[in-house]
Short mmCIF file of the C-alpha atoms (twelve columns), coordinates in Angstrom:
data_MODEL
# 
_entry.id   MODEL 
# 
loop_
_atom_site.group_PDB 
_atom_site.id 
_atom_site.type_symbol 
_atom_site.label_atom_id 
_atom_site.label_alt_id 
_atom_site.label_comp_id 
_atom_site.label_asym_id 
_atom_site.label_seq_id 
_atom_site.Cartn_x 
_atom_site.Cartn_y 
_atom_site.Cartn_z 
_atom_site.pdbx_PDB_model_num 
ATOM 1   C CA . MET A 1   25.656 41.494 -7.041  1 
ATOM 2   C CA . PRO A 2   27.687 38.860 -8.936  1 
ATOM 3   C CA . LYS A 3   27.219 38.643 -12.712 1 
ATOM 4   C CA . LEU A 4   26.350 35.566 -14.757 1 
ATOM 5   C CA . TYR A 5   27.364 34.670 -18.300 1 
ATOM 6   C CA . ILE A 6   26.265 31.640 -20.356 1 
ATOM 7   C CA . GLN A 7   28.820 30.819 -23.043 1 
ATOM 8   C CA . PRO A 8   28.178 28.156 -25.710 1 
ATOM 9   C CA . LEU A 9   31.311 26.019 -25.985 1 
ATOM 10  C CA . THR A 10  30.782 23.126 -28.399 1 
ATOM 11  C CA . PHE A 11  28.634 22.654 -31.470 1 
ATOM 12  C CA . ALA A 12  26.927 19.859 -33.379 1 
ATOM 13  C CA . PRO A 13  26.458 19.755 -37.171 1 
ATOM 14  C CA . SER A 14  22.724 19.105 -36.776 1 
ATOM 15  C CA . PRO A 15  20.211 18.367 -34.010 1 
ATOM 16  C CA . GLN A 16  19.861 14.741 -35.090 1 
ATOM 17  C CA . ALA A 17  23.626 14.252 -34.717 1 
ATOM 18  C CA . VAL A 18  23.365 14.242 -30.925 1 
ATOM 19  C CA . GLU A 19  21.007 12.321 -28.705 1 
ATOM 20  C CA . GLY A 20  18.780 14.049 -26.202 1 
ATOM 21  C CA . ALA A 21  18.236 12.978 -22.617 1 
ATOM 22  C CA . ASP A 22  14.790 12.586 -21.069 1 
ATOM 23  C CA . GLU A 23  13.208 13.987 -24.238 1 
ATOM 24  C CA . MET A 24  15.349 17.122 -23.967 1 
ATOM 25  C CA . PRO A 25  17.281 18.120 -27.098 1 
ATOM 26  C CA . GLY A 26  20.974 17.313 -27.083 1 
ATOM 27  C CA . ALA A 27  21.720 20.656 -28.772 1 
ATOM 28  C CA . ILE A 28  19.877 23.940 -29.096 1 
ATOM 29  C CA . ARG A 29  19.436 25.992 -32.247 1 
ATOM 30  C CA . LEU A 30  21.589 29.030 -31.518 1 
ATOM 31  C CA . ALA A 31  19.809 32.383 -31.955 1 
ATOM 32  C CA . GLY A 32  17.562 30.985 -34.679 1 
ATOM 33  C CA . THR A 33  20.512 30.312 -37.010 1 
ATOM 34  C CA . MET A 34  21.727 27.111 -38.660 1 
ATOM 35  C CA . CYS A 35  24.140 26.475 -35.776 1 
ATOM 36  C CA . TYR A 36  23.511 24.021 -32.929 1 
ATOM 37  C CA . ALA A 37  25.206 24.472 -29.560 1 
ATOM 38  C CA . ARG A 38  25.727 21.454 -27.307 1 
ATOM 39  C CA . ASP A 39  27.747 22.346 -24.189 1 
ATOM 40  C CA . PHE A 40  27.752 25.570 -22.186 1 
ATOM 41  C CA . ALA A 41  29.871 27.280 -19.551 1 
ATOM 42  C CA . LEU A 42  28.004 28.984 -16.724 1 
ATOM 43  C CA . ILE A 43  30.395 31.683 -15.531 1 
ATOM 44  C CA . VAL A 44  29.958 33.777 -12.386 1 
ATOM 45  C CA . ARG A 45  32.161 36.729 -11.505 1 
ATOM 46  C CA . SER A 46  32.035 39.286 -8.740  1 
ATOM 47  C CA . ASN A 47  31.332 42.991 -9.097  1 
ATOM 48  C CA . ALA A 48  35.073 43.476 -8.699  1 
ATOM 49  C CA . GLY A 49  35.584 41.463 -11.883 1 
ATOM 50  C CA . HIS A 50  37.063 38.313 -10.361 1 
ATOM 51  C CA . LEU A 51  35.859 34.930 -11.611 1 
ATOM 52  C CA . GLN A 52  34.069 33.060 -8.842  1 
ATOM 53  C CA . SER A 53  32.966 29.881 -10.588 1 
ATOM 54  C CA . ARG A 54  32.764 28.173 -13.950 1 
ATOM 55  C CA . GLN A 55  30.578 25.131 -14.553 1 
ATOM 56  C CA . VAL A 56  30.331 23.250 -17.874 1 
ATOM 57  C CA . VAL A 57  26.977 21.609 -18.563 1 
ATOM 58  C CA . ALA A 58  25.272 19.937 -21.530 1 
ATOM 59  C CA . ALA A 59  22.175 21.472 -23.101 1 
ATOM 60  C CA . PRO A 60  19.680 19.121 -21.384 1 
ATOM 61  C CA . ASP A 61  21.164 20.010 -17.980 1 
ATOM 62  C CA . VAL A 62  21.247 23.796 -18.238 1 
ATOM 63  C CA . ALA A 63  17.832 24.388 -16.652 1 
ATOM 64  C CA . ALA A 64  18.753 22.304 -13.600 1 
ATOM 65  C CA . ALA A 65  22.132 24.026 -13.315 1 
ATOM 66  C CA . LEU A 66  20.473 27.443 -13.410 1 
ATOM 67  C CA . ALA A 67  18.048 26.403 -10.690 1 
ATOM 68  C CA . GLY A 68  21.024 25.610 -8.466  1 
ATOM 69  C CA . LEU A 69  22.492 29.108 -8.720  1 
ATOM 70  C CA . PRO A 70  22.100 31.729 -5.983  1 
ATOM 71  C CA . ASP A 71  18.654 33.321 -6.155  1 
ATOM 72  C CA . PRO A 72  19.788 36.704 -7.560  1 
ATOM 73  C CA . LEU A 73  21.323 34.973 -10.597 1 
ATOM 74  C CA . ILE A 74  18.483 32.619 -11.513 1 
ATOM 75  C CA . GLU A 75  16.338 35.216 -13.297 1 
ATOM 76  C CA . GLU A 76  19.292 36.529 -15.320 1 
ATOM 77  C CA . GLY A 77  20.310 32.965 -16.168 1 
ATOM 78  C CA . GLU A 78  16.837 32.109 -17.425 1 
ATOM 79  C CA . ARG A 79  16.817 35.307 -19.484 1 
ATOM 80  C CA . GLN A 80  20.163 34.516 -21.117 1 
ATOM 81  C CA . TRP A 81  19.172 30.898 -21.743 1 
ATOM 82  C CA . SER A 82  16.004 32.112 -23.477 1 
ATOM 83  C CA . ASN A 83  18.032 34.628 -25.494 1 
ATOM 84  C CA . LEU A 84  20.393 31.922 -26.732 1 
ATOM 85  C CA . ARG A 85  17.409 30.028 -28.149 1 
ATOM 86  C CA . MET A 86  15.667 33.108 -29.556 1 
ATOM 87  C CA . ALA A 87  14.866 33.204 -33.280 1 
ATOM 88  C CA . HIS A 88  15.261 36.787 -34.453 1 
ATOM 89  C CA . PRO A 89  12.697 38.220 -36.874 1 
ATOM 90  C CA . PRO A 90  13.988 39.568 -40.188 1 
ATOM 91  C CA . LEU A 91  15.091 43.189 -40.361 1 
ATOM 92  C CA . ASP A 92  12.125 45.176 -41.663 1 
ATOM 93  C CA . LEU A 93  13.279 48.041 -43.898 1 
ATOM 94  C CA . GLN A 94  10.610 50.448 -45.136 1 
ATOM 95  C CA . PHE A 95  11.362 52.755 -48.066 1 
ATOM 96  C CA . GLY A 96  9.927  56.192 -48.763 1 
ATOM 97  C CA . ASP A 97  7.925  55.031 -51.788 1 
ATOM 98  C CA . GLY A 98  5.898  52.641 -49.652 1 
ATOM 99  C CA . THR A 99  7.886  49.554 -50.598 1 
ATOM 100 C CA . GLY A 100 9.883  47.521 -48.138 1 
ATOM 101 C CA . ARG A 101 12.496 44.861 -47.792 1 
ATOM 102 C CA . THR A 102 13.223 42.198 -45.245 1 
ATOM 103 C CA . ILE A 103 16.666 40.821 -44.465 1 
ATOM 104 C CA . ARG A 104 16.584 37.340 -42.991 1 
ATOM 105 C CA . LEU A 105 18.683 36.630 -39.935 1 
ATOM 106 C CA . ASP A 106 18.509 32.844 -39.919 1 
ATOM 107 C CA . GLN A 107 21.647 32.684 -42.084 1 
ATOM 108 C CA . PRO A 108 24.693 34.960 -42.512 1 
ATOM 109 C CA . GLN A 109 24.160 38.153 -44.489 1 
ATOM 110 C CA . VAL A 110 26.929 40.198 -46.099 1 
ATOM 111 C CA . MET A 111 27.226 43.952 -45.573 1 
ATOM 112 C CA . GLY A 112 29.497 45.575 -48.143 1 
ATOM 113 C CA . ILE A 113 31.783 48.404 -46.963 1 
ATOM 114 C CA . LEU A 114 31.766 51.561 -49.084 1 
ATOM 115 C CA . ASN A 115 34.045 54.239 -47.665 1 
ATOM 116 C CA . VAL A 116 33.796 57.600 -49.405 1 
ATOM 117 C CA . THR A 117 36.787 58.919 -47.463 1 
ATOM 118 C CA . PRO A 118 40.327 59.943 -48.367 1 
ATOM 119 C CA . ASP A 119 41.966 58.195 -45.405 1 
ATOM 120 C CA . SER A 120 40.264 54.916 -44.401 1 
ATOM 121 C CA . PHE A 121 42.808 52.243 -43.484 1 
ATOM 122 C CA . SER A 122 42.061 49.883 -46.399 1 
ATOM 123 C CA . ASP A 123 40.344 51.718 -49.248 1 
ATOM 124 C CA . GLY A 124 40.804 55.382 -48.356 1 
ATOM 125 C CA . GLY A 125 40.830 57.650 -51.395 1 
ATOM 126 C CA . SER A 126 39.309 55.052 -53.703 1 
ATOM 127 C CA . PHE A 127 35.868 56.625 -53.961 1 
ATOM 128 C CA . ASP A 128 35.945 60.080 -52.330 1 
ATOM 129 C CA . ASP A 129 34.762 62.929 -54.610 1 
ATOM 130 C CA . ASP A 130 33.860 60.399 -57.330 1 
ATOM 131 C CA . VAL A 131 30.216 59.534 -56.858 1 
ATOM 132 C CA . ASP A 132 29.926 57.529 -60.067 1 
ATOM 133 C CA . THR A 133 32.788 55.246 -59.048 1 
ATOM 134 C CA . ALA A 134 31.431 54.854 -55.524 1 
ATOM 135 C CA . VAL A 135 27.936 54.002 -56.734 1 
ATOM 136 C CA . SER A 136 29.353 51.562 -59.288 1 
ATOM 137 C CA . ARG A 137 31.289 49.833 -56.526 1 
ATOM 138 C CA . GLY A 138 28.123 49.605 -54.433 1 
ATOM 139 C CA . VAL A 139 26.165 48.146 -57.339 1 
ATOM 140 C CA . ASP A 140 28.903 45.580 -57.935 1 
ATOM 141 C CA . MET A 141 28.636 44.431 -54.312 1 
ATOM 142 C CA . LEU A 142 24.846 44.226 -54.537 1 
ATOM 143 C CA . GLU A 143 25.028 42.178 -57.725 1 
ATOM 144 C CA . ALA A 144 27.520 39.881 -56.006 1 
ATOM 145 C CA . GLY A 145 24.941 39.184 -53.306 1 
ATOM 146 C CA . ALA A 146 25.565 41.729 -50.553 1 
ATOM 147 C CA . ALA A 147 22.357 42.384 -48.630 1 
ATOM 148 C CA . ILE A 148 23.381 45.817 -47.300 1 
ATOM 149 C CA . ILE A 149 25.758 48.569 -48.419 1 
ATOM 150 C CA . ASP A 150 27.369 50.441 -45.511 1 
ATOM 151 C CA . VAL A 151 28.344 53.973 -46.589 1 
ATOM 152 C CA . GLY A 152 30.799 55.903 -44.421 1 
ATOM 153 C CA . GLY A 153 32.326 59.347 -44.767 1 
ATOM 154 C CA . GLU A 154 34.699 59.489 -41.798 1 
ATOM 155 C CA . SER A 155 37.670 57.236 -41.102 1 
ATOM 156 C CA . THR A 156 37.746 55.674 -37.624 1 
ATOM 157 C CA . ARG A 157 41.198 54.127 -37.918 1 
ATOM 158 C CA . PRO A 158 43.624 54.846 -35.054 1 
ATOM 159 C CA . GLY A 159 44.936 58.393 -35.309 1 
ATOM 160 C CA . ALA A 160 42.324 59.593 -37.795 1 
ATOM 161 C CA . SER A 161 41.055 63.151 -37.366 1 
ATOM 162 C CA . THR A 162 37.421 63.894 -36.598 1 
ATOM 163 C CA . ILE A 163 35.777 65.813 -39.432 1 
ATOM 164 C CA . TRP A 164 33.040 68.431 -39.373 1 
ATOM 165 C CA . GLU A 165 29.568 66.964 -39.841 1 
ATOM 166 C CA . GLY A 166 28.934 69.215 -42.847 1 
ATOM 167 C CA . ASP A 167 31.905 67.730 -44.696 1 
ATOM 168 C CA . GLU A 168 30.788 64.231 -43.779 1 
ATOM 169 C CA . ILE A 169 27.277 64.916 -45.109 1 
ATOM 170 C CA . ARG A 170 28.732 66.297 -48.331 1 
ATOM 171 C CA . ARG A 171 30.746 63.113 -48.796 1 
ATOM 172 C CA . VAL A 172 28.047 60.523 -48.144 1 
ATOM 173 C CA . ILE A 173 24.695 61.913 -49.284 1 
ATOM 174 C CA . PRO A 174 25.120 61.710 -53.091 1 
ATOM 175 C CA . THR A 175 26.155 58.041 -52.855 1 
ATOM 176 C CA . VAL A 176 23.485 57.150 -50.297 1 
ATOM 177 C CA . GLU A 177 20.782 58.821 -52.370 1 
ATOM 178 C CA . ARG A 178 21.663 57.134 -55.655 1 
ATOM 179 C CA . LEU A 179 22.047 53.670 -54.148 1 
ATOM 180 C CA . ALA A 180 18.808 53.996 -52.171 1 
ATOM 181 C CA . ASN A 181 16.920 55.278 -55.205 1 
ATOM 182 C CA . GLY A 182 18.118 52.186 -57.024 1 
ATOM 183 C CA . GLY A 183 16.528 49.961 -54.379 1 
ATOM 184 C CA . ALA A 184 19.589 49.168 -52.270 1 
ATOM 185 C CA . ALA A 185 19.384 48.606 -48.535 1 
ATOM 186 C CA . VAL A 186 21.810 51.293 -47.348 1 
ATOM 187 C CA . SER A 187 23.229 51.767 -43.868 1 
ATOM 188 C CA . ILE A 188 24.965 54.942 -42.789 1 
ATOM 189 C CA . ASP A 189 28.227 54.473 -40.898 1 
ATOM 190 C CA . THR A 190 28.411 57.536 -38.663 1 
ATOM 191 C CA . ARG A 191 28.470 58.678 -35.039 1 
ATOM 192 C CA . LYS A 192 26.914 62.112 -35.698 1 
ATOM 193 C CA . ALA A 193 23.183 62.736 -35.382 1 
ATOM 194 C CA . ALA A 194 23.086 65.336 -38.167 1 
ATOM 195 C CA . VAL A 195 24.682 62.884 -40.598 1 
ATOM 196 C CA . MET A 196 22.207 60.184 -39.527 1 
ATOM 197 C CA . GLU A 197 19.291 62.529 -40.197 1 
ATOM 198 C CA . ALA A 198 20.580 63.619 -43.604 1 
ATOM 199 C CA . ALA A 199 21.279 60.025 -44.669 1 
ATOM 200 C CA . LEU A 200 17.872 58.790 -43.497 1 
ATOM 201 C CA . GLU A 201 16.194 61.590 -45.457 1 
ATOM 202 C CA . SER A 202 18.188 60.469 -48.511 1 
ATOM 203 C CA . GLY A 203 17.074 56.840 -48.241 1 
ATOM 204 C CA . ALA A 204 19.377 55.084 -45.763 1 
ATOM 205 C CA . ARG A 205 17.441 52.589 -43.653 1 
ATOM 206 C CA . ILE A 206 20.015 51.354 -41.121 1 
ATOM 207 C CA . ILE A 207 22.192 53.335 -38.688 1 
ATOM 208 C CA . ASN A 208 25.661 51.979 -37.912 1 
ATOM 209 C CA . ASP A 209 27.073 53.937 -34.961 1 
ATOM 210 C CA . VAL A 210 30.616 52.885 -34.119 1 
ATOM 211 C CA . SER A 211 30.449 54.880 -30.874 1 
ATOM 212 C CA . GLY A 212 27.528 52.822 -29.560 1 
ATOM 213 C CA . LEU A 213 25.265 55.921 -29.402 1 
ATOM 214 C CA . GLN A 214 27.743 57.641 -27.071 1 
ATOM 215 C CA . TYR A 215 29.486 60.282 -29.197 1 
ATOM 216 C CA . ASP A 216 26.542 62.533 -30.034 1 
ATOM 217 C CA . PRO A 217 23.927 63.165 -27.316 1 
ATOM 218 C CA . ARG A 218 21.191 63.368 -29.973 1 
ATOM 219 C CA . SER A 219 22.011 60.092 -31.722 1 
ATOM 220 C CA . ALA A 220 19.857 57.857 -29.513 1 
ATOM 221 C CA . ASP A 221 16.797 60.036 -30.099 1 
ATOM 222 C CA . VAL A 222 17.431 60.089 -33.849 1 
ATOM 223 C CA . ALA A 223 17.757 56.302 -33.876 1 
ATOM 224 C CA . ALA A 224 14.564 55.852 -31.875 1 
ATOM 225 C CA . ASP A 225 12.551 58.320 -33.943 1 
ATOM 226 C CA . SER A 226 13.688 56.755 -37.224 1 
ATOM 227 C CA . GLY A 227 12.209 53.346 -36.417 1 
ATOM 228 C CA . CYS A 228 15.162 51.847 -38.309 1 
ATOM 229 C CA . PRO A 229 17.588 49.135 -37.226 1 
ATOM 230 C CA . VAL A 230 20.610 50.504 -35.388 1 
ATOM 231 C CA . ILE A 231 23.992 48.808 -34.987 1 
ATOM 232 C CA . ILE A 232 25.599 49.477 -31.606 1 
ATOM 233 C CA . MET A 233 29.332 48.795 -31.528 1 
ATOM 234 C CA . HIS A 234 31.646 48.473 -28.542 1 
ATOM 235 C CA . THR A 235 34.448 50.962 -28.349 1 
ATOM 236 C CA . PRO A 236 36.375 52.073 -25.263 1 
ATOM 237 C CA . GLY A 237 36.721 55.697 -26.400 1 
ATOM 238 C CA . LYS A 238 33.823 58.057 -25.751 1 
ATOM 239 C CA . GLY A 239 35.305 61.187 -27.343 1 
ATOM 240 C CA . ASP A 240 36.993 61.867 -30.650 1 
ATOM 241 C CA . ASP A 241 39.428 58.950 -30.260 1 
ATOM 242 C CA . LEU A 242 37.332 55.771 -30.238 1 
ATOM 243 C CA . HIS A 243 40.409 53.660 -29.438 1 
ATOM 244 C CA . ALA A 244 41.376 55.503 -26.241 1 
ATOM 245 C CA . GLY A 245 41.045 54.387 -22.637 1 
ATOM 246 C CA . ALA A 246 41.025 50.627 -23.175 1 
ATOM 247 C CA . LYS A 247 41.421 48.816 -19.848 1 
ATOM 248 C CA . TYR A 248 40.087 45.290 -19.472 1 
ATOM 249 C CA . GLN A 249 40.100 42.811 -16.625 1 
ATOM 250 C CA . ASN A 250 38.583 40.196 -18.904 1 
ATOM 251 C CA . VAL A 251 38.049 41.581 -22.397 1 
ATOM 252 C CA . VAL A 252 35.276 39.138 -23.308 1 
ATOM 253 C CA . LEU A 253 33.178 39.667 -20.198 1 
ATOM 254 C CA . ASP A 254 33.930 43.396 -20.043 1 
ATOM 255 C CA . VAL A 255 32.762 43.916 -23.642 1 
ATOM 256 C CA . PHE A 256 29.671 41.806 -22.908 1 
ATOM 257 C CA . ASP A 257 28.849 44.058 -19.946 1 
ATOM 258 C CA . VAL A 258 29.286 47.253 -21.962 1 
ATOM 259 C CA . LEU A 259 27.134 45.984 -24.834 1 
ATOM 260 C CA . ARG A 260 24.447 44.982 -22.335 1 
ATOM 261 C CA . GLU A 261 24.550 48.512 -20.884 1 
ATOM 262 C CA . ARG A 262 24.407 50.141 -24.332 1 
ATOM 263 C CA . ARG A 263 21.527 47.866 -25.369 1 
ATOM 264 C CA . ASP A 264 19.591 48.876 -22.264 1 
ATOM 265 C CA . PHE A 265 20.405 52.546 -22.913 1 
ATOM 266 C CA . ALA A 266 19.007 52.265 -26.440 1 
ATOM 267 C CA . LEU A 267 15.872 50.538 -25.187 1 
ATOM 268 C CA . LYS A 268 15.325 53.266 -22.604 1 
ATOM 269 C CA . ALA A 269 15.750 55.883 -25.341 1 
ATOM 270 C CA . GLY A 270 12.925 54.251 -27.305 1 
ATOM 271 C CA . VAL A 271 14.723 52.060 -29.831 1 
ATOM 272 C CA . LYS A 272 12.651 48.938 -30.442 1 
ATOM 273 C CA . ARG A 273 14.170 45.662 -29.264 1 
ATOM 274 C CA . ASP A 274 13.937 44.100 -32.736 1 
ATOM 275 C CA . ASN A 275 15.890 47.040 -34.184 1 
ATOM 276 C CA . ILE A 276 19.040 46.628 -32.083 1 
ATOM 277 C CA . ILE A 277 22.089 44.854 -33.538 1 
ATOM 278 C CA . LEU A 278 25.294 44.471 -31.514 1 
ATOM 279 C CA . ASP A 279 28.924 44.547 -32.677 1 
ATOM 280 C CA . PRO A 280 31.855 43.645 -30.350 1 
ATOM 281 C CA . GLY A 281 34.076 46.211 -32.087 1 
ATOM 282 C CA . ILE A 282 37.027 44.113 -33.216 1 
ATOM 283 C CA . GLY A 283 40.110 46.303 -33.562 1 
ATOM 284 C CA . PHE A 284 38.779 49.265 -31.604 1 
ATOM 285 C CA . GLY A 285 40.996 49.794 -28.571 1 
ATOM 286 C CA . LYS A 286 41.952 46.119 -28.463 1 
ATOM 287 C CA . SER A 287 45.228 44.261 -28.877 1 
ATOM 288 C CA . VAL A 288 45.753 41.292 -31.169 1 
ATOM 289 C CA . THR A 289 45.338 38.951 -28.197 1 
ATOM 290 C CA . GLU A 290 42.144 40.687 -27.108 1 
ATOM 291 C CA . ASN A 291 40.701 40.575 -30.625 1 
ATOM 292 C CA . LEU A 292 41.356 36.841 -30.838 1 
ATOM 293 C CA . ALA A 293 39.754 36.265 -27.439 1 
ATOM 294 C CA . LEU A 294 36.611 38.107 -28.530 1 
ATOM 295 C CA . ILE A 295 36.332 36.226 -31.811 1 
ATOM 296 C CA . ASN A 296 36.754 32.876 -30.063 1 
ATOM 297 C CA . ALA A 297 34.005 33.861 -27.602 1 
ATOM 298 C CA . LEU A 298 31.474 35.200 -30.127 1 
ATOM 299 C CA . PRO A 299 28.736 32.673 -29.214 1 
ATOM 300 C CA . LEU A 300 28.560 34.195 -25.723 1 
ATOM 301 C CA . PHE A 301 27.170 37.444 -27.143 1 
ATOM 302 C CA . HIS A 302 24.002 35.709 -28.357 1 
ATOM 303 C CA . ALA A 303 23.025 35.619 -24.668 1 
ATOM 304 C CA . LEU A 304 22.312 39.359 -24.975 1 
ATOM 305 C CA . GLY A 305 19.328 38.513 -27.154 1 
ATOM 306 C CA . GLN A 306 20.218 40.652 -30.194 1 
ATOM 307 C CA . PRO A 307 21.510 39.829 -33.701 1 
ATOM 308 C CA . LEU A 308 25.275 40.154 -34.027 1 
ATOM 309 C CA . LEU A 309 27.400 41.971 -36.601 1 
ATOM 310 C CA . LEU A 310 31.110 41.333 -37.010 1 
ATOM 311 C CA . GLY A 311 33.532 43.638 -38.783 1 
ATOM 312 C CA . VAL A 312 36.982 42.076 -39.170 1 
ATOM 313 C CA . SER A 313 37.619 42.549 -42.868 1 
ATOM 314 C CA . ARG A 314 41.276 43.322 -43.643 1 
ATOM 315 C CA . LYS A 315 41.944 44.474 -40.061 1 
ATOM 316 C CA . ARG A 316 45.402 44.816 -38.595 1 
ATOM 317 C CA . PHE A 317 45.328 41.659 -36.467 1 
ATOM 318 C CA . ILE A 318 45.056 39.631 -39.689 1 
ATOM 319 C CA . GLY A 319 48.224 41.270 -40.937 1 
ATOM 320 C CA . ALA A 320 49.897 40.650 -37.582 1 
ATOM 321 C CA . LEU A 321 49.184 36.927 -37.977 1 
ATOM 322 C CA . SER A 322 50.320 36.944 -41.631 1 
ATOM 323 C CA . ASN A 323 53.854 38.304 -41.707 1 
ATOM 324 C CA . GLU A 324 52.504 41.877 -41.648 1 
ATOM 325 C CA . ALA A 325 50.605 41.495 -44.897 1 
ATOM 326 C CA . PRO A 326 49.258 44.892 -46.037 1 
ATOM 327 C CA . ALA A 327 45.502 45.562 -45.947 1 
ATOM 328 C CA . GLU A 328 44.937 44.744 -49.615 1 
ATOM 329 C CA . ARG A 329 46.465 41.271 -49.114 1 
ATOM 330 C CA . ARG A 330 44.334 40.124 -46.170 1 
ATOM 331 C CA . LEU A 331 41.473 38.464 -48.065 1 
ATOM 332 C CA . GLY A 332 42.378 34.922 -46.991 1 
ATOM 333 C CA . GLY A 333 42.439 35.825 -43.309 1 
ATOM 334 C CA . SER A 334 39.235 37.819 -43.633 1 
ATOM 335 C CA . LEU A 335 37.425 34.835 -45.169 1 
ATOM 336 C CA . ALA A 336 38.787 32.508 -42.470 1 
ATOM 337 C CA . VAL A 337 37.294 34.665 -39.718 1 
ATOM 338 C CA . ALA A 338 34.039 35.201 -41.629 1 
ATOM 339 C CA . THR A 339 33.550 31.446 -41.957 1 
ATOM 340 C CA . MET A 340 34.341 30.908 -38.285 1 
ATOM 341 C CA . ALA A 341 31.853 33.630 -37.372 1 
ATOM 342 C CA . ALA A 342 29.175 31.928 -39.471 1 
ATOM 343 C CA . ASP A 343 29.873 28.711 -37.563 1 
ATOM 344 C CA . MET A 344 29.159 30.681 -34.383 1 
ATOM 345 C CA . GLY A 345 25.837 32.089 -35.559 1 
ATOM 346 C CA . VAL A 346 26.891 35.659 -36.404 1 
ATOM 347 C CA . GLN A 347 24.119 37.102 -38.552 1 
ATOM 348 C CA . ILE A 348 25.828 39.992 -40.411 1 
ATOM 349 C CA . LEU A 349 29.377 40.113 -41.778 1 
ATOM 350 C CA . ARG A 350 30.718 43.574 -42.642 1 
ATOM 351 C CA . VAL A 351 33.329 43.146 -45.384 1 
ATOM 352 C CA . HIS A 352 35.290 44.861 -48.134 1 
ATOM 353 C CA . ASP A 353 35.379 41.810 -50.419 1 
ATOM 354 C CA . ALA A 354 31.666 41.163 -50.873 1 
ATOM 355 C CA . ALA A 355 31.773 38.770 -53.832 1 
ATOM 356 C CA . GLU A 356 34.348 36.474 -52.230 1 
ATOM 357 C CA . THR A 357 32.554 36.486 -48.883 1 
ATOM 358 C CA . VAL A 358 29.174 35.771 -50.487 1 
ATOM 359 C CA . GLN A 359 30.696 32.794 -52.279 1 
ATOM 360 C CA . ALA A 360 32.185 31.537 -49.013 1 
ATOM 361 C CA . MET A 361 28.771 31.825 -47.364 1 
ATOM 362 C CA . HIS A 362 27.109 29.964 -50.250 1 
ATOM 363 C CA . VAL A 363 29.476 27.059 -49.690 1 
ATOM 364 C CA . TRP A 364 28.982 27.307 -45.929 1 
ATOM 365 C CA . ARG A 365 25.202 27.200 -46.433 1 
ATOM 366 C CA . GLY A 366 25.536 24.163 -48.690 1 
ATOM 367 C CA . LEU A 367 27.523 22.323 -46.043 1 
ATOM 368 C CA . ARG A 368 24.971 23.230 -43.384 1 
ATOM 369 C CA . ASP A 369 22.083 22.118 -45.559 1 
ATOM 370 C CA . GLY A 370 23.894 18.840 -46.180 1 
ATOM 371 C CA . ALA A 371 24.314 18.235 -42.450 1 
ATOM 372 C CA . LEU A 372 20.728 19.168 -41.600 1 
ATOM 373 C CA . THR A 373 19.281 16.824 -44.190 1 
ATOM 374 C CA . ASP A 374 21.585 13.896 -43.426 1 
ATOM 375 C CA . PHE A 375 19.815 11.220 -41.360 1 
ATOM 376 C CA . SER A 376 21.963 8.358  -42.600 1 
ATOM 377 C CA . GLN A 377 23.638 7.746  -39.240 1 
ATOM 378 C CA . LEU A 378 20.428 7.437  -37.250 1 
ATOM 379 C CA . ALA A 379 19.509 3.960  -36.091 1 
ATOM 380 C CA . GLN A 380 16.575 2.400  -37.942 1 
# 
């Protein structure tokens, strides 16, 4: 059966900035965020991956356009159209002492990266075997306004070696435990079920699996049993090398299809719908051109009906576009993409430079608030 995709194309600064037709809104609120999408592409491609049609319609005309599709596509189109307009509930994080925390998803949230590894591509060796320094770095990011601290003990850069789960647990648990005991919302960046279990027992409340629950056959059950939010990332590699085996006919639509399949896999395993967050996996088995295509098409992924996370901080494609600037000199490019992602309704930004990104999001929020409260151009 052919496949359908609804991709938001153009945006308005506020709903009052565009006129509706026949009492239909001229723009929809995208995924419950502060972004308003106006025009949409309805894309159909065959099972063989060939594009069959592409129709651009305005928001008030989408329902009629969907009704004109072949019968097998109408139900999927209505589902995606509903997903694009879905307001996601806050992440509900429950702590062992009976307290809890909610993380709102109606505006961008910053996740601070804390790698306790000797070989991560950007900050490898900065915090491994020095728990005090790692915890201090995490506290600094929290005080700067990061909502989540993402602790990882295994590098997933191209060419990195897979480490034994016992070594990974030894690296991450002291930092996870101290940050969680201090009240931080901690996520564990791992693809191993044993590491997930140990981190959850130590206070982590989010699972960030870069393999999309594919690497470890127990990971889906651990995620479901935990009742915690789980981040499912796209990666072409299913074994030790997460970057291997990348073959795309259309990288945007292919990644969409894989994330849809992994979402459905997680649901079947028992993960609650409200606990699934999707990540297109920028930099994992993708060329510079493919990364740029995915970033430009981010609004499409809201049609999957889940909050989105984007991790582009200091990645190689930024250096490739900046005279091969080294990782530590990619802040400007990282902030440029983070701001663009916020414009597209991405809910969580995974970054190394938390303070700078939080400031950028404060300014972004101020601009959005200004647009949403500006009625000066409406006719009296």
